[in-house]
Amino acid sequence: MNFRILFTSVLLGLLFAACATTKHSEIVVAEFGNNDIKMGEFENAYAKNVGGIEAAKKDSLSDYEKFLDLYVPYKMKLRDAFVRGYYQDEDLNKELNDYKTKVGVSYLEEKYIVAPGLKNFYDQRSEEVRASHIMIKRDSTDEAAKKEAQSILDSIKNGASFEKMAAKYSDDRFSKNKGGDIYWFTAGQIIPSFEMAAYSTPVGEVYPEVVKTKFGYHLIKVTDREKRRYKIRASHILIKSTENNRNDSSSALNRITKIDNDLKNGASFDSLAREFSEDPGSAKNGGDLGFFERRQMVKPFDEAVFKLKIGEISPIVKTRFGYHIIKLTGEKEYPPYEEEIEKLREIYKKSRYQYDYDQFIDKLKKEFDYSVNEDLVKLLTKSGDQITLDTEYKKNDNFTSHKDENIITTKNRSVSLDSLLTFMDKKSEYKGKKLDVALLNGGIKKYGNQLLLEEKAATLENTDPEFAKLMDDYRNGIYIFKLQEDEVWNRVKIDSTQLKKLYEETKENYKTPPQVGYSEIFTYKKEKIDTCYQLLKNGEEFGVVAEKYTKQPGMKDKAGDQGIKIVDESETSRIANSLSNIGDFSKPFKVMKGWAIVKLNKKLHAREKTYEEALPELSSAYQEMESKRLEKKYNNKLKELYKPQYFYEELTNAFKPENN
């Protein structure tokens, strides 16, 4: 007996322990049929509905209960959609796949190109890089220029001086005699492929490969790197001088030297700038130039000012404008990512997006074994045999002989010449042009890039949980829509007998609005309307005055008669309705673009509509009423089938996992 009691106690203890350790997300908050709705699912659905976890935590138990009352029927409908085999419906699956492709491509570009590209762009812009380069122009053959650049790079790797090689070989005449120095820059200021190479190279080293840009081939050496000074504010005193006039330059130097000495002796920078600076734009403001970024000023000025700390004054600086003394007065820190993102997005799209897009496409080409039929490209672009993309191109022998051959191939798809040219023929940049190498390769690139993005989008649901959830939501949405069609909307039948019955029961709800008939005289000028008013007061007929003076288009022939209008349609109709007796006219009043006088012709008070007049509203009301009835009937059928149970008491723990 004691053993039984002990054994039972142990079992109960184990049972309670198991209950006590039930995972918060596994707590069942509702059941229907053999299906559970657990806390984790409920919380995710609720938070999504109210705008996030933090918003959800602030809501009451009553809010949670109301949501569960809606969520369980929704889940029962989805179960019903599954039982009906909607997942096998060809039309629904086609719609889903079309959506997956369309949304998937946009999703790919935003999440896998723009979002990481933008963050990397922001991070790079927190630094400044100083670099030198040797550029070989692509004047002769592309291959010859590349070989020359590679040969110079090999020499540098074997110990040759970068600076001497720049002076000897670089085609950049602005930098070659400065060791190739192109000064400081940050991301977004020069060619992306050049920037990416520079940012990946340690200070003092040469990038290990030749870099190709639209200007030619580059060898890149990074000479310095530092935290970027985002924006600085400075004031300056300028004494102008002309470089080719020695006397002028000497005089200017003497004057700026005196000002420099005065500053060293404690004189006010602001006062000296106002009195002596020859920069008319800033002198009146004490020399203030406002905030600016690196590279916005001429190089000698830029180099000097960016070495200063706040409050420091530079030595005398010579530029092509003359002599400057510069004082740093302020500095802005690089803003947080969240503050800078929208401004950066525009810069990124213009300067870096295409580079990141091309890099992403290159990865997809490897992933999907992308290839182009180069033999077919050569054959199609041979001189004398080229196709012109006009209305007759499909009769071209070159096309008819090869139209079914594949010109693009990937792991899962292939594109025939016919498909490619049909695509190109619809694009204005190709239509009517001869199919030379550049044009055909342009079309292949555009079509191929889209093809690769679509192929990647087709696999996203299996690799990206966020996209899979997006597709689940859309799938559930079209299933619910289909159910509503099958169970409610398609079953609503308009029955004239029922409509007439509804009209008799509710006709007091259908009334015409108050209406008014009036005539109007409209003029653009106040003196003209005053003339009209005086004529009316003197007994002239309203219609006669309107025919002569009204400026409203089409109203002279109608003697200003506006017909019947709803009273609340406009301020003019309201003024007409405020008149007491038929034939009364108003005083002149201001209207848009001019002045008006109105005469009351008729008043129509609100009344019950006839059946025919009420029919459009009746039909709408009947459809709504019948839809609600059918919806209720369908929901009751699901309740009867699945017998849902709600465990409202468990919702006291919603969004409080620490209590479990």
XYZ file of C-alpha atoms in Angstrom:
660
model
C 0.000 0.000 0.000
C 2.780 2.412 0.940
C 4.588 1.452 -2.278
C 1.465 2.319 -4.342
C 1.161 5.713 -2.653
C 4.847 6.402 -3.247
C 4.633 5.306 -6.896
C 1.542 7.485 -7.511
C 3.242 10.472 -5.881
C 6.280 10.058 -8.127
C 4.075 9.844 -11.244
C 2.147 12.970 -10.257
C 5.396 14.794 -9.553
C 6.762 13.888 -12.970
C 3.503 14.956 -14.615
C 3.473 18.336 -12.869
C 7.167 18.836 -13.680
C 6.472 18.147 -17.345
C 3.586 20.651 -17.309
C 5.694 23.245 -15.528
C 8.425 23.007 -18.150
C 6.105 23.351 -21.162
C 7.813 25.753 -23.521
C 6.061 29.119 -23.707
C 5.716 28.966 -27.486
C 4.181 25.463 -27.263
C 1.268 26.429 -24.998
C -1.976 25.597 -26.831
C -4.363 28.580 -26.974
C -7.013 26.991 -29.241
C -7.932 23.726 -30.960
C -10.090 22.828 -33.937
C -10.473 19.253 -35.146
C -7.039 17.664 -34.809
C -5.251 20.995 -35.151
C -3.630 23.145 -32.457
C -2.930 26.864 -32.388
C 0.055 27.408 -30.121
C 1.240 30.490 -28.301
C 4.199 31.072 -30.637
C 1.973 31.112 -33.708
C -0.622 33.296 -31.985
C 1.982 35.840 -30.842
C 3.588 36.045 -34.299
C 0.219 36.579 -35.986
C -0.950 39.131 -33.408
C 2.302 41.121 -33.430
C 2.284 41.261 -37.207
C -1.300 42.539 -37.131
C -0.616 45.377 -34.658
C 2.802 46.498 -35.891
C 5.320 44.556 -33.835
C 6.104 42.886 -30.513
C 6.414 46.102 -28.514
C 2.986 47.315 -29.632
C 1.518 43.870 -28.922
C 2.855 43.863 -25.349
C 0.903 47.029 -24.572
C -2.466 45.539 -25.550
C -4.988 44.041 -23.130
C -6.229 40.503 -22.550
C -9.497 41.570 -24.163
C -7.590 42.564 -27.324
C -5.889 39.157 -27.421
C -9.215 37.351 -26.973
C -10.886 39.314 -29.789
C -8.016 38.497 -32.101
C -8.192 34.787 -31.235
C -11.916 34.878 -32.038
C -10.993 36.020 -35.557
C -7.849 33.938 -35.976
C -9.430 30.535 -35.310
C -12.075 30.899 -38.097
C -9.286 32.085 -40.403
C -7.261 28.955 -39.629
C -10.314 26.735 -40.113
C -10.810 28.258 -43.554
C -7.202 27.545 -44.484
C -7.665 23.954 -43.364
C -10.794 23.756 -45.519
C -8.824 25.119 -48.489
C -6.282 22.333 -48.013
C -8.989 19.670 -47.790
C -10.487 21.008 -51.037
C -7.113 20.597 -52.750
C -6.529 24.237 -53.591
C -2.781 23.562 -53.449
C -3.251 21.454 -56.615
C -5.331 24.043 -58.492
C -3.492 24.969 -61.723
C -4.878 28.500 -61.947
C -4.014 29.281 -58.329
C -0.522 27.843 -58.719
C 0.052 29.884 -61.875
C -0.967 33.039 -60.008
C 1.336 32.079 -57.140
C 4.281 31.446 -59.456
C 3.719 34.711 -61.322
C 3.653 36.544 -57.993
C 6.746 34.679 -56.789
C 8.662 35.747 -59.884
C 7.505 39.358 -59.895
C 7.888 39.976 -56.167
C 10.895 37.681 -55.871
C 12.961 39.716 -58.334
C 12.195 42.976 -56.484
C 12.864 41.248 -53.152
C 16.197 39.899 -54.421
C 17.339 43.291 -55.626
C 16.391 45.042 -52.384
C 17.595 42.439 -49.874
C 20.612 40.938 -51.621
C 21.905 43.901 -53.624
C 20.652 47.246 -52.286
C 20.478 46.568 -48.521
C 23.992 45.076 -48.108
C 25.395 47.381 -50.793
C 23.990 50.444 -49.056
C 25.384 49.373 -45.661
C 28.807 48.650 -47.142
C 28.675 52.006 -48.940
C 27.852 53.757 -45.643
C 30.688 51.954 -43.829
C 33.202 52.819 -46.535
C 32.141 56.466 -46.442
C 33.156 56.605 -42.786
C 36.761 56.488 -44.057
C 38.804 58.500 -46.523
C 41.491 56.963 -48.694
C 44.399 58.616 -50.453
C 45.657 56.765 -53.491
C 47.964 57.016 -56.477
C 47.452 55.326 -59.807
C 49.040 54.539 -63.127
C 46.534 54.619 -65.969
C 46.960 53.027 -69.374
C 44.362 54.284 -71.845
C 42.542 51.883 -74.124
C 43.500 53.824 -77.252
C 44.851 50.896 -79.211
C 43.507 47.379 -78.834
C 42.018 46.552 -75.463
C 44.290 43.537 -75.098
C 47.453 45.533 -75.812
C 46.584 48.117 -73.133
C 45.855 45.383 -70.609
C 49.164 43.629 -71.361
C 51.080 46.869 -70.923
C 49.394 47.517 -67.562
C 50.134 43.962 -66.408
C 53.783 44.307 -67.439
C 54.140 47.522 -65.388
C 52.455 45.851 -62.400
C 54.863 42.912 -62.639
C 57.794 45.342 -62.597
C 56.428 47.060 -59.476
C 55.964 43.684 -57.780
C 59.625 42.994 -58.574
C 60.749 46.181 -56.850
C 60.317 49.027 -59.343
C 59.228 52.378 -57.856
C 55.501 53.001 -58.290
C 56.088 56.747 -58.456
C 58.785 56.455 -61.160
C 56.673 54.063 -63.191
C 53.766 56.532 -62.925
C 55.939 59.371 -64.230
C 57.186 57.198 -67.091
C 54.069 55.316 -68.209
C 50.838 56.811 -66.836
C 48.457 58.371 -69.349
C 46.873 60.542 -66.629
C 48.666 63.824 -67.272
C 47.212 65.433 -64.125
C 48.737 62.951 -61.685
C 51.716 61.301 -63.426
C 54.251 63.910 -62.279
C 52.959 63.720 -58.692
C 53.732 60.033 -58.333
C 50.236 59.245 -59.606
C 48.576 60.937 -56.594
C 44.834 61.530 -57.088
C 44.316 62.953 -53.592
C 41.802 61.942 -50.938
C 38.418 60.432 -51.772
C 35.582 58.568 -50.120
C 33.113 56.043 -51.511
C 30.804 57.455 -54.162
C 33.248 60.033 -55.513
C 35.035 58.021 -58.226
C 34.555 54.865 -60.349
C 33.203 51.968 -58.192
C 35.671 49.305 -59.378
C 38.553 51.693 -58.569
C 37.078 52.489 -55.143
C 36.504 48.848 -54.240
C 40.113 47.985 -55.091
C 41.451 50.938 -53.091
C 39.309 50.206 -50.031
C 40.531 46.599 -49.971
C 44.228 47.552 -50.103
C 46.341 48.265 -46.957
C 48.229 51.570 -46.704
C 51.562 51.461 -48.529
C 50.610 48.521 -50.731
C 49.685 48.146 -54.383
C 46.460 46.384 -55.365
C 47.585 42.986 -56.737
C 45.573 43.089 -59.980
C 45.039 45.413 -62.913
C 41.709 47.260 -62.504
C 39.588 47.993 -65.568
C 37.349 51.096 -65.803
C 35.760 52.983 -68.697
C 38.894 55.197 -68.774
C 41.382 52.375 -69.167
C 43.477 50.037 -67.018
C 44.726 51.152 -63.600
C 47.394 50.141 -61.136
C 46.456 51.413 -57.675
C 48.586 52.204 -54.640
C 47.015 53.283 -51.344
C 49.181 55.911 -49.651
C 47.037 56.878 -46.641
C 43.746 56.148 -44.912
C 41.957 57.883 -42.043
C 38.595 58.382 -40.371
C 36.549 60.675 -42.557
C 35.849 64.194 -41.435
C 32.239 64.336 -42.604
C 31.751 68.095 -42.933
C 33.769 70.996 -41.611
C 33.040 74.700 -41.328
C 35.676 77.311 -41.974
C 36.223 81.018 -42.450
C 38.952 82.571 -44.587
C 40.571 85.855 -45.453
C 41.462 86.143 -49.141
C 43.841 88.613 -50.735
C 43.595 88.161 -54.489
C 46.651 87.970 -56.713
C 47.441 87.232 -60.349
C 50.048 84.528 -60.794
C 51.562 86.018 -63.962
C 51.925 89.478 -62.385
C 54.929 89.443 -60.050
C 54.269 92.918 -58.586
C 50.628 92.075 -57.909
C 51.612 88.809 -56.241
C 54.290 90.475 -54.111
C 51.880 93.184 -52.955
C 49.230 90.596 -52.095
C 51.747 88.541 -50.137
C 52.819 91.601 -48.130
C 49.218 92.434 -47.289
C 48.303 88.881 -46.221
C 51.528 88.671 -44.173
C 50.537 91.803 -42.238
C 47.081 90.319 -41.568
C 48.746 87.084 -40.445
C 50.924 89.025 -37.990
C 47.881 90.888 -36.661
C 46.147 87.549 -36.024
C 49.197 86.233 -34.198
C 49.064 89.347 -32.029
C 45.475 88.619 -31.012
C 43.386 90.517 -33.568
C 39.876 89.248 -34.283
C 39.680 86.936 -37.325
C 36.067 87.961 -37.899
C 36.886 91.685 -37.873
C 39.925 91.345 -40.152
C 37.919 89.245 -42.620
C 35.147 91.842 -42.766
C 37.667 94.654 -43.275
C 40.273 93.133 -45.609
C 39.035 89.918 -47.275
C 38.523 90.204 -51.026
C 36.044 87.347 -51.225
C 32.761 89.288 -51.584
C 30.647 86.218 -50.854
C 32.075 85.587 -47.394
C 33.737 88.824 -46.210
C 30.503 90.365 -44.962
C 29.993 87.240 -42.801
C 33.413 87.357 -41.205
C 34.839 85.055 -43.882
C 32.373 82.239 -43.148
C 32.200 79.599 -45.917
C 29.618 77.370 -44.232
C 29.962 73.591 -44.052
C 31.671 71.687 -46.855
C 33.126 68.260 -47.587
C 36.530 67.092 -48.747
C 37.320 67.892 -52.431
C 34.817 70.775 -52.621
C 37.597 73.377 -52.376
C 40.709 73.768 -54.535
C 43.396 71.296 -53.484
C 45.873 73.585 -51.599
C 42.999 75.101 -49.610
C 41.471 71.658 -49.019
C 44.744 70.143 -47.807
C 45.373 72.985 -45.386
C 41.891 73.233 -43.870
C 41.451 69.498 -43.290
C 44.625 69.440 -41.190
C 43.228 71.986 -38.727
C 41.463 71.408 -35.428
C 38.500 73.566 -34.414
C 39.730 77.064 -33.473
C 43.095 76.687 -35.221
C 44.279 79.119 -37.902
C 46.344 77.977 -40.883
C 49.590 79.455 -42.184
C 49.266 81.489 -45.388
C 47.957 79.266 -48.223
C 48.537 80.021 -51.926
C 45.887 79.015 -54.497
C 45.087 80.177 -58.025
C 42.747 82.760 -56.470
C 45.404 84.383 -54.306
C 46.529 84.099 -50.670
C 44.323 82.716 -47.898
C 44.391 82.470 -44.136
C 41.905 79.869 -42.924
C 40.256 79.279 -39.564
C 38.366 76.059 -38.748
C 35.191 76.993 -36.857
C 33.084 73.824 -36.734
C 32.705 70.173 -37.623
C 29.843 67.694 -38.106
C 30.240 64.051 -37.137
C 29.325 61.308 -39.588
C 25.591 60.689 -38.979
C 24.242 57.298 -37.800
C 23.177 54.887 -40.559
C 19.466 55.374 -39.843
C 19.752 59.152 -40.357
C 21.912 58.956 -43.476
C 20.237 56.056 -45.315
C 17.692 57.965 -47.420
C 20.204 60.575 -48.556
C 22.755 57.835 -49.262
C 20.256 55.750 -51.223
C 20.157 58.344 -54.001
C 23.965 58.637 -54.149
C 24.302 54.849 -54.016
C 21.840 54.322 -56.882
C 23.804 56.725 -59.087
C 27.345 55.709 -58.180
C 27.519 52.156 -56.830
C 24.297 50.208 -57.494
C 25.213 49.111 -61.040
C 28.552 47.756 -59.824
C 26.895 45.748 -57.025
C 24.168 44.566 -59.418
C 26.776 43.302 -61.902
C 28.682 41.519 -59.121
C 25.471 39.803 -57.984
C 24.642 38.757 -61.563
C 28.141 37.271 -61.908
C 27.481 35.095 -58.837
C 24.163 33.943 -60.302
C 25.883 33.036 -63.572
C 28.123 30.631 -61.686
C 25.272 29.299 -59.547
C 23.037 28.534 -62.540
C 25.737 27.519 -65.078
C 24.881 30.441 -67.351
C 26.322 30.291 -70.858
C 25.916 32.103 -74.187
C 26.194 30.419 -77.580
C 29.120 32.513 -78.822
C 29.304 30.627 -82.135
C 25.722 31.657 -82.879
C 26.526 35.257 -81.881
C 29.459 35.330 -84.332
C 27.380 33.791 -87.095
C 24.517 36.275 -86.610
C 26.760 39.342 -86.518
C 28.929 38.550 -89.531
C 29.191 41.529 -91.849
C 26.674 41.293 -94.675
C 24.447 38.728 -92.958
C 23.129 40.850 -90.108
C 19.435 40.869 -89.201
C 17.621 44.198 -88.882
C 14.960 44.249 -86.164
C 12.152 45.571 -88.317
C 8.761 44.169 -89.329
C 10.420 41.841 -91.862
C 13.161 40.325 -89.680
C 11.415 36.951 -89.355
C 11.749 36.477 -93.135
C 15.541 36.833 -92.958
C 17.289 33.575 -93.957
C 19.755 33.936 -91.095
C 16.842 34.064 -88.650
C 14.764 31.240 -90.140
C 17.810 28.951 -90.237
C 18.701 29.448 -86.567
C 15.556 30.663 -84.796
C 15.129 27.454 -82.762
C 18.752 27.271 -81.633
C 19.474 28.130 -77.994
C 21.426 31.339 -77.541
C 21.268 31.445 -73.706
C 21.367 28.371 -71.462
C 21.164 27.961 -67.681
C 20.861 24.989 -65.353
C 17.068 24.951 -65.623
C 16.145 26.987 -68.686
C 17.155 27.807 -72.227
C 16.321 30.706 -74.535
C 16.004 30.295 -78.293
C 17.064 32.934 -80.785
C 13.381 33.418 -81.622
C 12.535 34.165 -77.962
C 15.451 36.566 -77.585
C 14.647 38.568 -80.717
C 10.941 38.675 -79.831
C 12.017 40.201 -76.493
C 14.392 42.680 -78.162
C 11.880 43.656 -80.842
C 9.573 45.003 -78.113
C 12.270 47.296 -76.707
C 12.704 50.755 -78.217
C 16.501 50.670 -77.809
C 16.741 47.716 -80.239
C 13.750 48.119 -82.563
C 14.622 48.967 -86.175
C 18.389 48.581 -85.655
C 20.911 46.276 -87.296
C 21.912 43.313 -85.138
C 25.638 44.006 -84.741
C 27.802 42.558 -81.956
C 27.147 45.391 -79.492
C 23.377 45.378 -80.018
C 23.022 41.587 -79.814
C 25.218 41.346 -76.714
C 23.205 44.161 -75.131
C 19.988 42.221 -75.697
C 21.546 38.994 -74.419
C 22.727 40.783 -71.282
C 19.339 42.370 -70.561
C 17.383 39.163 -71.200
C 19.964 36.976 -69.452
C 20.096 39.141 -66.327
C 16.313 39.022 -65.995
C 16.350 35.262 -66.566
C 18.938 34.742 -63.811
C 17.017 36.888 -61.334
C 13.829 34.961 -62.081
C 15.621 31.629 -61.614
C 16.982 32.775 -58.273
C 13.553 34.078 -57.252
C 12.090 30.633 -57.995
C 14.409 29.066 -55.379
C 14.083 31.797 -52.738
C 11.199 30.177 -50.895
C 13.483 27.243 -50.013
C 16.430 29.326 -48.822
C 15.052 32.567 -47.387
C 12.666 32.190 -44.395
C 11.506 35.805 -44.681
C 10.541 35.346 -48.326
C 8.955 31.975 -47.530
C 6.757 33.752 -44.962
C 5.856 36.396 -47.541
C 4.800 33.663 -49.956
C 2.831 31.874 -47.222
C 0.905 35.061 -46.536
C 0.125 35.573 -50.208
C -0.786 31.902 -50.690
C -3.131 32.039 -47.701
C -4.618 35.247 -49.065
C -5.522 33.799 -52.455
C -6.875 30.627 -50.802
C -9.165 32.713 -48.582
C -10.210 34.787 -51.595
C -11.034 31.610 -53.528
C -13.066 30.284 -50.586
C -15.007 33.534 -50.388
C -15.719 33.272 -54.104
C -16.896 29.663 -53.854
C -18.882 29.948 -50.629
C -20.151 33.527 -50.658
C -19.768 35.857 -53.637
C -20.622 33.401 -56.414
C -23.671 32.220 -54.472
C -25.245 35.635 -54.139
C -28.153 35.769 -56.603
C -30.080 38.979 -57.251
C -33.794 38.146 -56.878
C -36.236 40.881 -57.964
C -38.909 39.536 -55.612
C -36.519 39.770 -52.685
C -35.385 43.230 -53.796
C -38.964 44.527 -53.878
C -39.633 42.973 -50.485
C -36.489 44.658 -49.108
C -37.578 47.958 -50.642
C -40.972 47.834 -48.914
C -39.304 47.030 -45.585
C -36.609 49.712 -45.808
C -37.784 52.369 -48.277
C -37.572 55.091 -45.635
C -33.781 54.663 -45.906
C -33.719 55.647 -49.568
C -34.358 59.346 -50.095
C -33.454 61.883 -52.704
C -31.254 64.700 -51.381
C -32.631 68.275 -51.269
C -32.161 69.864 -54.710
C -32.345 73.350 -56.103
C -32.792 74.836 -59.581
C -31.100 78.175 -60.222
C -29.618 80.494 -62.813
C -26.249 82.214 -62.438
C -24.449 85.260 -63.745
C -20.658 84.904 -63.495
C -18.035 87.598 -64.174
C -14.302 87.796 -63.559
C -14.333 91.412 -62.359
C -16.134 92.925 -59.355
C -17.212 96.057 -61.276
C -18.961 93.933 -63.918
C -20.977 91.952 -61.358
C -21.917 95.226 -59.635
C -23.232 96.500 -62.992
C -25.305 93.318 -63.375
C -26.677 93.654 -59.845
C -27.760 97.232 -60.488
C -29.515 96.210 -63.725
C -31.396 93.458 -61.869
C -32.407 95.897 -59.140
C -33.671 98.224 -61.879
C -35.994 95.485 -63.123
C -34.033 93.900 -65.972
C -34.819 90.209 -66.621
C -32.217 87.892 -65.056
C -31.931 85.820 -68.263
C -31.374 88.914 -70.416
C -28.581 90.159 -68.131
C -27.043 86.666 -68.031
C -27.065 86.377 -71.831
C -25.207 89.666 -72.113
C -22.721 89.503 -69.225
C -22.076 85.948 -67.948
C -18.595 84.614 -68.699
C -19.309 80.996 -67.789
C -18.591 78.771 -70.850
C -21.789 77.560 -72.567
C -24.126 79.548 -70.297
C -24.962 82.593 -72.475
C -27.260 80.514 -74.721
C -28.950 79.068 -71.635
C -29.455 82.498 -70.063
C -27.354 81.249 -67.122
C -29.744 78.368 -66.285
C -27.789 75.769 -64.287
C -30.575 73.183 -64.184
C -31.215 71.130 -61.032
C -28.340 70.662 -58.571
C -27.964 68.877 -55.242
C -27.997 71.554 -52.551
C -24.769 70.410 -50.886
C -22.940 70.065 -54.190
C -21.362 73.531 -53.963
C -21.393 76.810 -52.085
C -23.203 78.391 -55.056
C -26.081 75.886 -54.867
C -26.277 76.406 -51.094
C -26.611 80.187 -51.578
C -29.330 79.633 -54.198
C -31.206 77.338 -51.801
C -31.021 79.972 -49.043
C -33.224 82.320 -51.097
C -36.824 82.361 -49.859
C -39.019 82.793 -52.941
C -38.943 81.619 -56.532
C -37.532 84.479 -58.619
C -35.467 85.987 -55.774
C -31.839 86.775 -56.624
C -28.821 87.065 -54.356
C -26.376 89.871 -53.758
C -23.031 89.505 -55.592
C -20.717 86.986 -53.869
C -17.135 85.808 -54.404
C -16.537 82.494 -56.128
C -13.404 80.827 -57.426
C -11.812 83.033 -60.126
C -14.560 85.645 -60.043
C -17.971 86.870 -58.828
C -21.548 85.577 -59.126
C -25.250 86.349 -58.624
C -27.816 83.518 -58.497
C -31.614 83.461 -58.998
C -33.830 80.791 -57.414
C -35.893 78.865 -60.004
C -37.063 75.806 -58.080
C -36.728 73.917 -54.785
C -37.073 70.141 -54.532
C -37.328 68.829 -50.970
C -36.043 65.406 -49.919
C -38.485 62.555 -50.626
C -38.562 58.775 -50.657
C -37.096 57.302 -53.820
C -39.198 55.125 -56.081
C -38.217 51.463 -56.386
C -36.533 52.172 -59.734
C -34.588 55.126 -58.306
C -33.477 53.117 -55.271
C -32.544 49.989 -57.259
C -28.725 50.517 -57.407
C -28.539 51.111 -53.636
C -31.007 48.291 -52.971
C -28.939 45.847 -55.004
C -25.797 46.802 -53.103
C -27.555 46.492 -49.725
C -29.085 43.147 -50.708
C -25.716 41.772 -51.841
C -24.105 42.879 -48.588
C -26.919 41.352 -46.518
C -26.848 38.097 -48.482
C -23.041 37.932 -48.293
C -23.175 38.254 -44.508
C -25.802 35.504 -44.345
C -23.750 33.145 -46.501
C -20.567 34.006 -44.587
C -22.295 33.180 -41.302
C -23.665 29.953 -42.765
C -20.198 28.926 -43.951
C -18.591 29.771 -40.601
C -21.258 27.743 -38.782
C -20.556 24.807 -41.081
C -16.859 24.994 -40.188
C -17.678 25.219 -36.474
C -19.873 22.162 -36.753
C -17.138 20.288 -38.592
C -14.125 21.272 -36.474
C -15.741 22.091 -33.087
C -13.200 24.755 -32.071
C -12.183 25.243 -28.448
C -10.699 28.467 -27.090
C -8.369 28.488 -24.066
C -8.653 32.167 -23.234
C -7.044 31.683 -19.830
C -3.720 30.901 -21.512
C -3.706 34.320 -23.140
C -2.869 35.904 -19.772
C 0.686 34.743 -20.533
C 0.786 36.134 -24.061
C 3.958 38.129 -24.760
C 5.268 37.239 -21.264
C 7.612 34.276 -21.862
C 9.579 35.023 -18.705
C 6.582 33.902 -16.618
C 6.666 30.379 -18.020
